[in-house]
CSV table of C-alpha atoms and ligand atoms in Angstrom, one decimal:
chain,number,residue,atom,x,y,z
A,1,UNK,CA,-6.4,0.6,-36.3
A,2,UNK,CA,-9.4,-1.1,-34.8
A,3,UNK,CA,-12.3,0.5,-33.1
A,4,UNK,CA,-12.0,1.9,-29.6
A,5,UNK,CA,-13.5,-0.5,-27.0
A,6,UNK,CA,-13.9,1.8,-24.1
A,7,UNK,CA,-17.5,2.6,-23.3
A,8,UNK,CA,-16.5,6.0,-21.9
A,9,UNK,CA,-14.3,8.0,-24.4
A,10,UNK,CA,-12.9,10.0,-21.4
A,11,UNK,CA,-11.4,6.8,-20.1
A,12,UNK,CA,-9.1,6.0,-22.9
A,13,UNK,CA,-6.5,8.0,-24.8
A,14,UNK,CA,-4.8,6.5,-27.8
A,15,UNK,CA,-1.8,8.1,-29.5
A,16,UNK,CA,-0.1,5.9,-32.1
A,17,UNK,CA,1.0,2.8,-30.4
A,18,UNK,CA,0.5,4.1,-27.0
A,19,UNK,CA,-2.6,3.4,-25.0
A,20,UNK,CA,-3.1,5.0,-21.6
A,21,UNK,CA,-4.7,2.9,-18.9
A,22,UNK,CA,-6.9,5.4,-17.2
A,23,UNK,CA,-7.4,4.4,-13.6
A,24,UNK,CA,-10.6,5.5,-11.8
A,25,UNK,CA,-8.3,7.3,-9.4
A,26,UNK,CA,-4.7,8.5,-9.4
A,27,UNK,CA,-2.3,8.8,-12.3
A,28,UNK,CA,-2.9,6.9,-15.6
A,29,UNK,CA,0.0,4.8,-17.0
A,30,UNK,CA,0.8,4.0,-20.6
A,31,UNK,CA,1.1,0.6,-22.2
A,32,UNK,CA,3.5,1.2,-25.1
A,33,UNK,CA,4.1,-1.1,-28.1
A,34,UNK,CA,7.6,-0.3,-29.2
A,35,UNK,CA,11.0,-1.8,-29.8
A,36,UNK,CA,13.1,-2.7,-26.7
A,37,UNK,CA,15.8,-0.4,-28.2
A,38,UNK,CA,13.6,2.5,-27.1
A,39,UNK,CA,13.5,1.5,-23.4
A,40,UNK,CA,16.0,4.0,-22.0
A,41,UNK,CA,14.5,7.0,-23.9
A,42,UNK,CA,11.0,6.0,-22.9
A,43,UNK,CA,12.2,5.9,-19.3
A,44,UNK,CA,13.6,9.4,-19.6
A,45,UNK,CA,10.4,10.6,-21.3
A,46,UNK,CA,8.5,9.3,-18.2
A,47,UNK,CA,10.6,11.2,-15.7
A,48,UNK,CA,13.0,8.4,-14.8
A,49,UNK,CA,16.4,10.2,-15.0
A,50,UNK,CA,19.6,8.3,-15.5
A,51,UNK,CA,21.6,6.9,-12.6
A,52,UNK,CA,21.1,3.6,-10.8
A,53,UNK,CA,18.6,1.3,-12.4
A,54,UNK,CA,17.7,-2.3,-11.4
A,55,UNK,CA,16.7,-5.0,-13.8
A,56,UNK,CA,15.2,-8.3,-12.6
A,57,UNK,CA,14.9,-11.2,-15.1
A,58,UNK,CA,15.3,-15.0,-15.4
A,59,UNK,CA,18.0,-17.2,-16.8
A,60,UNK,CA,16.3,-17.8,-20.2
A,61,UNK,CA,15.5,-14.1,-20.8
A,62,UNK,CA,18.9,-13.0,-19.6
A,63,UNK,CA,20.5,-15.3,-22.0
A,64,UNK,CA,18.5,-14.0,-24.9
A,65,UNK,CA,18.1,-10.3,-24.1
A,66,UNK,CA,20.1,-9.5,-21.0
A,67,UNK,CA,23.2,-8.1,-22.6
A,68,UNK,CA,21.3,-6.1,-25.2
A,69,UNK,CA,19.0,-4.5,-22.6
A,70,UNK,CA,22.0,-3.7,-20.3
A,71,UNK,CA,23.9,-2.1,-23.1
A,72,UNK,CA,20.9,0.0,-24.2
A,73,UNK,CA,20.2,1.2,-20.7
A,74,UNK,CA,23.9,2.0,-20.2
A,75,UNK,CA,24.0,4.0,-23.4
A,76,UNK,CA,21.0,5.8,-22.0
A,77,UNK,CA,23.0,7.0,-19.0
A,78,UNK,CA,21.7,4.3,-16.6
A,79,UNK,CA,24.0,2.5,-14.3
A,80,UNK,CA,22.6,-1.1,-14.5
A,81,UNK,CA,22.5,-3.7,-11.8
A,82,UNK,CA,20.8,-6.9,-12.9
A,83,UNK,CA,19.5,-9.8,-10.8
A,84,UNK,CA,18.8,-13.1,-12.6
A,85,UNK,CA,16.4,-15.6,-10.9
A,86,UNK,CA,15.6,-19.2,-11.9
A,87,UNK,CA,12.9,-19.5,-14.6
A,88,UNK,CA,9.5,-20.8,-13.6
A,89,UNK,CA,6.7,-20.4,-11.1
A,90,UNK,CA,9.0,-21.4,-8.1
A,91,UNK,CA,10.6,-17.9,-8.3
A,92,UNK,CA,7.4,-16.4,-7.0
A,93,UNK,CA,8.5,-17.0,-3.5
A,94,UNK,CA,9.0,-14.8,-0.4
A,95,UNK,CA,12.5,-16.1,0.0
A,96,UNK,CA,13.4,-14.8,-3.4
A,97,UNK,CA,11.8,-11.4,-2.6
A,98,UNK,CA,13.9,-11.4,0.5
A,99,UNK,CA,17.0,-12.0,-1.7
A,100,UNK,CA,16.0,-9.1,-3.9
A,101,UNK,CA,15.7,-6.8,-0.9
A,102,UNK,CA,19.1,-7.8,0.3
A,103,UNK,CA,20.6,-7.2,-3.2
A,104,UNK,CA,18.8,-3.8,-3.5
A,105,UNK,CA,20.0,-2.5,-0.2
A,106,UNK,CA,23.5,-3.7,-0.9
A,107,UNK,CA,23.4,-1.8,-4.2
A,108,UNK,CA,22.1,1.4,-2.6
A,109,UNK,CA,18.4,1.5,-3.7
A,110,UNK,CA,16.6,4.8,-3.0
A,111,UNK,CA,13.0,5.9,-3.6
A,112,UNK,CA,13.7,7.0,-7.1
A,113,UNK,CA,15.6,3.9,-8.4
A,114,UNK,CA,13.6,2.4,-11.2
A,115,UNK,CA,13.1,-1.4,-11.3
A,116,UNK,CA,12.7,-3.0,-14.7
A,117,UNK,CA,10.8,-6.3,-14.8
A,118,UNK,CA,12.2,-8.1,-17.9
A,119,UNK,CA,10.4,-11.4,-18.5
A,120,UNK,CA,7.2,-13.3,-18.5
A,121,UNK,CA,4.3,-13.3,-16.0
A,122,UNK,CA,6.4,-14.8,-13.3
A,123,UNK,CA,9.0,-12.0,-13.4
A,124,UNK,CA,6.3,-9.4,-13.7
A,125,UNK,CA,4.5,-10.6,-10.6
A,126,UNK,CA,7.7,-11.1,-8.5
A,127,UNK,CA,9.4,-7.9,-9.6
A,128,UNK,CA,6.2,-5.9,-9.2
A,129,UNK,CA,5.7,-7.1,-5.7
A,130,UNK,CA,9.4,-6.3,-4.9
A,131,UNK,CA,9.1,-2.8,-6.4
A,132,UNK,CA,5.8,-2.2,-4.6
A,133,UNK,CA,7.2,-3.0,-1.2
A,134,UNK,CA,10.9,-2.0,-1.2
A,135,UNK,CA,11.1,1.3,0.6
A,136,UNK,CA,7.3,1.3,0.3
A,137,UNK,CA,7.5,1.6,-3.5
A,138,UNK,CA,10.0,2.5,-6.2
A,139,UNK,CA,9.2,3.2,-9.9
A,140,UNK,CA,8.4,0.0,-11.8
A,141,UNK,CA,8.7,-0.6,-15.5
A,142,UNK,CA,7.3,-3.7,-17.1
A,143,UNK,CA,9.0,-5.1,-20.2
A,144,UNK,CA,6.9,-8.2,-20.8
A,145,UNK,CA,8.5,-10.9,-23.0
A,146,UNK,CA,5.8,-13.6,-23.2
A,147,UNK,CA,2.4,-13.5,-24.9
A,148,UNK,CA,0.7,-14.0,-21.5
A,149,UNK,CA,2.6,-11.1,-20.0
A,150,UNK,CA,2.1,-8.8,-22.9
A,151,UNK,CA,-1.7,-9.2,-23.3
A,152,UNK,CA,-2.6,-10.1,-19.7
A,153,UNK,CA,-0.4,-10.2,-16.6
A,154,UNK,CA,1.6,-7.0,-17.1
A,155,UNK,CA,-1.6,-4.9,-17.5
A,156,UNK,CA,-3.8,-4.2,-14.5
A,157,UNK,CA,-1.3,-3.8,-11.7
A,158,UNK,CA,-1.6,-7.1,-10.0
A,159,UNK,CA,1.7,-8.2,-8.3
A,160,UNK,CA,2.4,-11.0,-6.0
A,161,UNK,CA,4.0,-14.3,-5.0
A,162,UNK,CA,2.8,-17.7,-4.0
A,163,UNK,CA,2.5,-19.1,-0.5
A,164,UNK,CA,2.5,-22.6,0.9
A,165,UNK,CA,-1.2,-22.2,1.3
A,166,UNK,CA,-1.8,-21.4,-2.4
A,167,UNK,CA,-0.9,-19.6,-5.6
A,168,UNK,CA,-0.9,-15.8,-5.7
A,169,UNK,CA,-2.1,-15.4,-2.1
A,170,UNK,CA,0.3,-12.6,-1.2
A,171,UNK,CA,0.4,-9.5,-3.2
A,172,UNK,CA,-0.8,-6.0,-4.0
A,173,UNK,CA,-2.1,-3.8,-6.7
A,174,UNK,CA,0.8,-1.6,-7.9
A,175,UNK,CA,0.9,0.6,-11.0
A,176,UNK,CA,4.0,0.6,-13.2
A,177,UNK,CA,5.3,3.9,-14.5
A,178,UNK,CA,4.7,2.3,-17.9
A,179,UNK,CA,4.7,-1.0,-19.7
A,180,UNK,CA,6.7,-1.5,-22.9
A,181,UNK,CA,5.9,-4.5,-25.0
A,182,UNK,CA,8.1,-5.4,-27.9
A,183,UNK,CA,6.3,-8.0,-30.0
A,184,UNK,CA,9.5,-9.0,-31.7
A,185,UNK,CA,10.6,-10.7,-28.5
A,186,UNK,CA,7.8,-13.2,-28.8
A,187,UNK,CA,9.7,-14.7,-31.8
A,188,UNK,CA,12.0,-16.7,-29.4
A,189,UNK,CA,9.1,-18.1,-27.2
A,190,UNK,CA,8.8,-21.8,-27.1
A,191,UNK,CA,5.7,-23.1,-28.9
A,192,UNK,CA,4.1,-24.3,-25.7
A,193,UNK,CA,4.3,-20.7,-24.2
A,194,UNK,CA,2.8,-19.2,-27.4
A,195,UNK,CA,-0.2,-21.5,-27.0
A,196,UNK,CA,-0.5,-20.8,-23.3
A,197,UNK,CA,-0.8,-17.1,-24.2
A,198,UNK,CA,-3.3,-17.9,-27.0
A,199,UNK,CA,-5.7,-19.2,-24.4
A,200,UNK,CA,-5.8,-15.7,-22.7
A,201,UNK,CA,-6.1,-14.1,-26.2
A,202,UNK,CA,-9.0,-16.2,-27.2
A,203,UNK,CA,-10.5,-15.6,-23.7
A,204,UNK,CA,-10.4,-11.9,-24.2
A,205,UNK,CA,-12.1,-12.2,-27.6
A,206,UNK,CA,-14.8,-14.5,-26.3
A,207,UNK,CA,-15.8,-12.3,-23.4
A,208,UNK,CA,-15.5,-8.9,-25.0
A,209,UNK,CA,-15.0,-8.7,-28.7
A,210,UNK,CA,-16.9,-10.6,-31.3
A,211,UNK,CA,-15.1,-8.9,-34.2
A,212,UNK,CA,-11.7,-9.9,-32.8
A,213,UNK,CA,-13.1,-13.5,-32.3
A,214,UNK,CA,-14.0,-13.6,-36.0
A,215,UNK,CA,-10.5,-12.3,-36.9
A,216,UNK,CA,-8.9,-15.1,-34.8
A,217,UNK,CA,-11.2,-17.7,-36.2
A,218,UNK,CA,-10.6,-16.8,-39.8
A,219,UNK,CA,-6.8,-16.6,-39.3
A,220,UNK,CA,-6.6,-19.5,-36.8
A,221,UNK,CA,-4.0,-21.7,-38.5
A,222,UNK,CA,-1.7,-18.6,-39.0
A,223,UNK,CA,-2.4,-17.6,-35.4
A,224,UNK,CA,-1.5,-21.0,-34.0
A,225,UNK,CA,1.6,-21.2,-36.1
A,226,UNK,CA,2.6,-17.7,-35.0
A,227,UNK,CA,2.8,-16.1,-38.5
A,228,UNK,CA,4.8,-13.0,-37.8
A,229,UNK,CA,2.6,-10.8,-40.0
A,230,UNK,CA,-0.2,-11.3,-37.5
A,231,UNK,CA,1.6,-11.0,-34.2
A,232,UNK,CA,1.6,-7.2,-33.7
A,233,UNK,CA,-2.1,-6.9,-34.4
A,234,UNK,CA,-3.0,-9.9,-32.3
A,235,UNK,CA,-1.1,-8.5,-29.3
A,236,UNK,CA,-2.5,-5.0,-29.8
A,237,UNK,CA,-6.1,-6.1,-30.0
A,238,UNK,CA,-5.8,-8.6,-27.1
A,239,UNK,CA,-4.1,-5.9,-25.0
A,240,UNK,CA,-6.8,-3.3,-25.7
A,241,UNK,CA,-9.5,-5.6,-24.3
A,242,UNK,CA,-7.6,-6.1,-21.0
A,243,UNK,CA,-6.9,-2.4,-20.8
A,244,UNK,CA,-10.6,-1.6,-21.4
A,245,UNK,CA,-11.7,-4.0,-18.6
A,246,UNK,CA,-9.2,-3.0,-16.0
A,247,UNK,CA,-9.7,0.7,-16.7
A,248,UNK,CA,-13.3,0.3,-15.7
A,249,UNK,CA,-12.6,-1.9,-12.7
A,250,UNK,CA,-9.1,-1.7,-11.4
A,251,UNK,CA,-9.6,-3.5,-8.2
A,252,UNK,CA,-11.8,-6.4,-9.4
A,253,UNK,CA,-15.0,-5.2,-7.8
A,254,UNK,CA,-17.2,-6.1,-10.7
A,255,UNK,CA,-16.5,-6.1,-14.5
A,256,UNK,CA,-12.9,-7.3,-14.0
A,257,UNK,CA,-14.3,-10.6,-12.8
A,258,UNK,CA,-15.2,-11.5,-16.4
A,259,UNK,CA,-11.5,-12.1,-17.0
A,260,UNK,CA,-12.0,-15.2,-14.9
A,261,UNK,CA,-13.8,-16.8,-17.8
A,262,UNK,CA,-12.5,-20.4,-17.9
A,263,UNK,CA,-10.4,-19.8,-14.7
A,264,UNK,CA,-12.7,-21.3,-12.0
A,265,UNK,CA,-12.7,-24.6,-13.9
A,266,UNK,CA,-9.1,-24.0,-14.9
A,267,UNK,CA,-7.7,-23.4,-11.5
A,268,UNK,CA,-9.3,-26.6,-10.2
A,269,UNK,CA,-7.8,-28.5,-13.1
A,270,UNK,CA,-4.3,-27.0,-12.4
A,271,UNK,CA,-4.7,-27.9,-8.7
A,272,UNK,CA,-6.0,-31.5,-9.2
A,273,UNK,CA,-3.6,-32.3,-12.0
A,274,UNK,CA,-0.8,-31.0,-9.8
A,275,UNK,CA,0.8,-27.5,-10.5
A,276,UNK,CA,3.2,-27.7,-13.3
A,277,UNK,CA,1.7,-30.9,-14.7
A,278,UNK,CA,-0.4,-28.9,-17.0
A,279,UNK,CA,0.3,-25.3,-18.1
A,280,UNK,CA,-1.9,-22.5,-16.9
A,281,UNK,CA,-3.0,-21.7,-20.5
A,282,UNK,CA,-3.9,-25.3,-21.2
A,283,UNK,CA,-5.9,-25.6,-18.0
A,284,UNK,CA,-7.8,-22.4,-18.8
A,285,UNK,CA,-8.5,-23.7,-22.4
A,286,UNK,CA,-10.0,-26.8,-20.8
A,287,UNK,CA,-11.9,-24.5,-18.4
A,288,UNK,CA,-13.2,-22.5,-21.3
A,289,UNK,CA,-14.3,-25.7,-23.0
A,290,UNK,CA,-16.4,-26.5,-19.9
A,291,UNK,CA,-17.7,-22.9,-19.6
A,292,UNK,CA,-18.7,-22.8,-23.3
A,293,UNK,CA,-20.4,-26.2,-23.1
A,294,UNK,CA,-22.4,-25.0,-20.1
A,295,UNK,CA,-23.3,-21.7,-21.8
A,296,UNK,CA,-24.6,-23.6,-24.8
A,297,UNK,CA,-26.4,-26.1,-22.5
A,298,UNK,CA,-28.2,-23.2,-20.9
A,299,UNK,CA,-29.4,-22.1,-24.4
A,300,UNK,CA,-27.0,-19.3,-25.0
A,301,UNK,CA,-26.0,-18.6,-28.6
A,302,UNK,CA,-22.5,-20.0,-28.6
A,303,UNK,CA,-21.2,-21.8,-31.7
A,304,UNK,CA,-19.9,-24.7,-29.6
A,305,UNK,CA,-18.5,-26.9,-32.3
A,306,UNK,CA,-16.5,-24.1,-33.8
A,307,UNK,CA,-15.2,-22.6,-30.5
A,308,UNK,CA,-14.4,-26.0,-29.1
A,309,UNK,CA,-12.3,-27.0,-32.1
A,310,UNK,CA,-10.1,-23.9,-31.5
A,311,UNK,CA,-9.9,-24.6,-27.8
A,312,UNK,CA,-8.9,-28.2,-28.4
A,313,UNK,CA,-5.9,-26.9,-30.3
A,314,UNK,CA,-4.7,-25.2,-27.1
A,315,UNK,CA,-5.0,-28.3,-24.9
A,316,UNK,CA,-2.7,-31.3,-24.6
A,317,UNK,CA,-3.9,-34.5,-26.3
A,318,UNK,CA,-3.1,-36.6,-23.2
A,319,UNK,CA,-4.4,-35.4,-19.9
A,320,UNK,CA,-3.5,-36.6,-16.4
A,321,UNK,CA,-6.2,-38.5,-14.4
A,322,UNK,CA,-8.5,-35.9,-12.8
A,323,UNK,CA,-11.6,-37.3,-11.0
A,324,UNK,CA,-14.5,-35.0,-11.5
A,325,UNK,CA,-15.5,-35.2,-7.9
A,326,UNK,CA,-12.2,-33.8,-6.8
A,327,UNK,CA,-12.4,-31.0,-9.4
A,328,UNK,CA,-15.9,-30.1,-8.2
A,329,UNK,CA,-14.7,-30.0,-4.6
A,330,UNK,CA,-11.8,-27.8,-5.6
A,331,UNK,CA,-14.0,-25.4,-7.5
A,332,UNK,CA,-16.3,-24.9,-4.6
A,333,UNK,CA,-13.3,-23.9,-2.6
A,334,UNK,CA,-11.9,-21.5,-5.2
A,335,UNK,CA,-10.7,-18.2,-3.7
A,336,UNK,CA,-12.8,-16.3,-6.2
A,337,UNK,CA,-15.9,-17.7,-4.4
A,338,UNK,CA,-17.8,-15.0,-2.7
A,339,UNK,CA,-19.5,-16.1,0.5
A,340,UNK,CA,-21.0,-19.5,-0.2
A,341,UNK,CA,-21.8,-18.7,-3.8
A,342,UNK,CA,-19.8,-19.8,-6.8
A,343,UNK,CA,-19.5,-16.9,-9.3
A,344,UNK,CA,-19.1,-18.6,-12.7
A,345,UNK,CA,-18.4,-16.6,-15.9
A,346,UNK,CA,-20.3,-17.9,-18.9
A,347,UNK,CA,-21.0,-16.5,-22.3
A,348,UNK,CA,-24.3,-14.9,-23.3
A,349,UNK,CA,-23.0,-15.0,-26.8
A,350,UNK,CA,-19.5,-14.6,-28.4
A,351,UNK,CA,-18.2,-11.3,-27.2
A,352,UNK,CA,-20.5,-11.0,-24.2
A,353,UNK,CA,-19.9,-12.6,-20.8
A,354,UNK,CA,-22.3,-13.1,-18.0
A,355,UNK,CA,-21.8,-13.9,-14.3
A,356,UNK,CA,-24.0,-16.7,-13.0
A,357,UNK,CA,-24.4,-17.7,-9.4
A,358,UNK,CA,-26.8,-20.6,-9.7
A,359,UNK,CA,-24.7,-23.3,-11.4
A,360,UNK,CA,-25.7,-26.7,-9.9
A,361,UNK,CA,-23.3,-29.5,-9.2
A,362,UNK,CA,-24.8,-31.6,-11.9
A,363,UNK,CA,-24.3,-28.8,-14.4
A,364,UNK,CA,-20.6,-28.4,-13.3
A,365,UNK,CA,-20.1,-32.1,-13.5
A,366,UNK,CA,-21.5,-32.4,-17.0
A,367,UNK,CA,-19.4,-29.4,-18.2
A,368,UNK,CA,-16.3,-31.0,-16.7
A,369,UNK,CA,-17.1,-34.4,-18.3
A,370,UNK,CA,-17.4,-32.6,-21.6
A,371,UNK,CA,-14.1,-30.7,-21.2
A,372,UNK,CA,-12.1,-33.8,-20.2
A,373,UNK,CA,-13.6,-36.0,-22.9
B,1,ADP,P1,4.1,-16.7,-18.2
B,1,ADP,O1,4.5,-15.5,-18.9
B,1,ADP,O2,3.5,-17.7,-19.0
B,1,ADP,O3,3.4,-16.4,-16.9
B,1,ADP,P2,6.9,-17.3,-17.3
B,1,ADP,O4,7.2,-16.0,-16.8
B,1,ADP,O5,7.3,-18.5,-16.4
B,1,ADP,O6,5.4,-17.5,-17.7
B,1,ADP,O7,7.6,-17.5,-18.7
B,1,ADP,C1,7.5,-18.8,-19.4
B,1,ADP,C2,8.9,-19.3,-19.8
B,1,ADP,O8,9.3,-18.6,-21.0
B,1,ADP,C3,10.0,-19.1,-18.8
B,1,ADP,O9,10.8,-20.3,-18.9
B,1,ADP,C4,10.8,-17.9,-19.4
B,1,ADP,O10,12.1,-18.0,-19.0
B,1,ADP,C5,10.6,-18.1,-20.9
B,1,ADP,N1,10.6,-16.8,-21.6
B,1,ADP,C6,10.1,-15.6,-21.3
B,1,ADP,N2,10.2,-14.8,-22.3
B,1,ADP,C7,10.8,-15.4,-23.3
B,1,ADP,C8,11.2,-15.0,-24.7
B,1,ADP,N3,10.9,-13.8,-25.2
B,1,ADP,N4,11.8,-16.0,-25.4
B,1,ADP,C9,12.1,-17.2,-24.9
B,1,ADP,N5,11.7,-17.6,-23.7
B,1,ADP,C10,11.1,-16.7,-22.9
B,2,ZN,ZN1,-5.0,-16.8,-16.8
């Protein structure tokens, strides 16, 4: 086991493979690393009695794990109704939420019907929003199946869908009853999705945990090739960092903003490249290259060559044309902007993030030039 990260020991309780996310208010919820075969019994243990149970998933995950999850829930006295949506970001749509409401009412949803989100970040966001709003909230269980979802999006309670005006503009914070992550399910992930997730893993290390960064660096080729011996520890360590941050700042009032490292640049890159042209993880890796360059340029002690080599492994070799002027304009419009000030996350050193509000256009331009070179 690795050291506890929480500054306040009252905030975190760790028992075996279970870490409790202790919210500043209200009930805590556990993030459990366990086999999917334990889903039904874990639901029972958390007060979700048998009876009607809804599962939302996508075509790919249903094909791989749908039957198995359904059987294990049925064996655990649940009467399963499964809804399968199309894979990909387009499913985060109010029309699809509306279809889910229709299905739930037709199937007799009541306030105690648990909803299981079985899939990646898209399924977690969509299903979380549905569970938060149907009948003003029913119990939600996350079973994240991608690396991004296990270490990032299923932890912290953000749920939501996209809107024609932009990504993730509609949503709410909604706590699951628990999250169950089975790292074995990552074995079937396409390589591109593994690398997408590695961006967020490396981000967590860079902003919060120098020891984990060193672990990643020294195992980097096994990490990128997904050596199965390393996966459980990698997920567990990356998860702990997210838990530690959101436990201290559930609603993104302060500390949680450091999770935006690489994202202000990255969101602009996603937007200008055209959503879907470049993966979120790849865009964030490019964004972190820009942010690391700027941190080093400002005299911070960041081993730029070493970090940059790792980040390059997470970005595509050929990039679409992205004029720096457009990227700059897009960054200045980022929704994370507070008032007129751009809040940019940089590194003070590996493992320590800082928020800067005085980045000039010429600095941002030079950082982007570096990242796109
Ligand atoms: P993310 O988790 O990166 O936000 P998605 O939810 O869109 O993104 O998942 C990425 C893709 O991976 C989707 O096509 C999804 O169907 C697929 N997927 C999710 N989990 C698995 C898995 N365990 N094995 C194989 N493919 C998966
Ligand atoms: Zn991200």
